[in-house]
Amino acid sequence: MGNVLLLNGPNLNRLGKREPDIYGDTTLEDIEQRVRQQLAASSWGMDSKQSNHEGDLIDWIHQAEDSYDGIIFNPGAYTHTSIAIRDAISSVTVPVIEVHISNVHQRESFRHVSMLAPVCAGQIVGLGVKGYELAASYFIS
Ligand code: DQA
């Protein structure tokens, strides 16, 4: 059927250990496995990538144009700062769903603004790691 790229930005490799009161104790590997299984049940494929470097994320978004039908993307703190990632998303036609584990609107004011949301297909915020599965449901439904 289709193919999804599950993309995670800076510090998300630390899930499971990082601020568990905010992000819970699920690891990124667990999330990747869950979403991969969910998509596979509908005969969709998934690749996953994580980087702490802005340029890697930009390169992968560009490359996704020819290989994927959708991107599930937690951009971490780059959400709030990166015009370069916003421009990368604008430069491709593949739809991107922005996911945040925590409810950024209940946190510091610098987290209330997303540079990326206006150029994403949608945004899922504050529903914990289930947000990744909800984003996957959007693509397979
Ligand atoms: C996050 C929220 C961001 O503000 C933060 O910088 C992250 C994680 C989330 O998933 O809740 O790294 O994207």
XYZ file of C-alpha atoms in Angstrom, residues 43-93:
51
model
C 0.060 -3.567 4.604
C 1.877 -0.246 4.911
C 5.638 -0.028 5.299
C 7.598 2.215 7.640
C 11.150 3.400 8.049
C 12.323 5.329 11.086
C 15.106 7.845 11.523
C 16.248 10.055 14.385
C 18.845 12.785 14.440
C 20.042 15.496 16.774
C 21.197 17.513 13.741
C 19.027 19.923 11.789
C 20.722 19.239 8.435
C 20.082 15.485 8.669
C 16.383 16.120 9.227
C 16.289 18.512 6.258
C 18.066 16.005 3.970
C 15.680 13.203 4.987
C 12.618 15.387 4.354
C 13.927 16.183 0.850
C 14.640 12.504 0.128
C 11.201 11.483 1.415
C 9.581 13.181 -1.558
C 10.318 10.229 -3.828
C 9.995 7.376 -1.348
C 7.158 8.004 1.121
C 3.452 8.788 1.196
C 3.619 10.538 4.549
C 5.938 11.662 7.327
C 5.170 11.427 11.044
C 7.509 13.985 12.552
C 8.378 14.952 16.092
C 10.854 17.790 15.469
C 11.650 18.265 19.191
C 12.886 21.747 20.011
C 13.464 22.564 16.322
C 9.674 22.958 16.200
C 10.031 26.293 17.896
C 13.085 27.625 16.078
C 13.724 26.156 12.656
C 12.723 28.157 9.618
C 15.085 25.877 7.642
C 13.027 22.784 8.536
C 9.837 24.686 7.749
C 11.228 25.521 4.302
C 12.206 21.864 3.794
C 8.627 20.755 4.559
C 7.299 23.424 2.171
C 9.661 22.204 -0.543
C 8.081 18.716 -0.732
C 4.545 17.530 -1.458
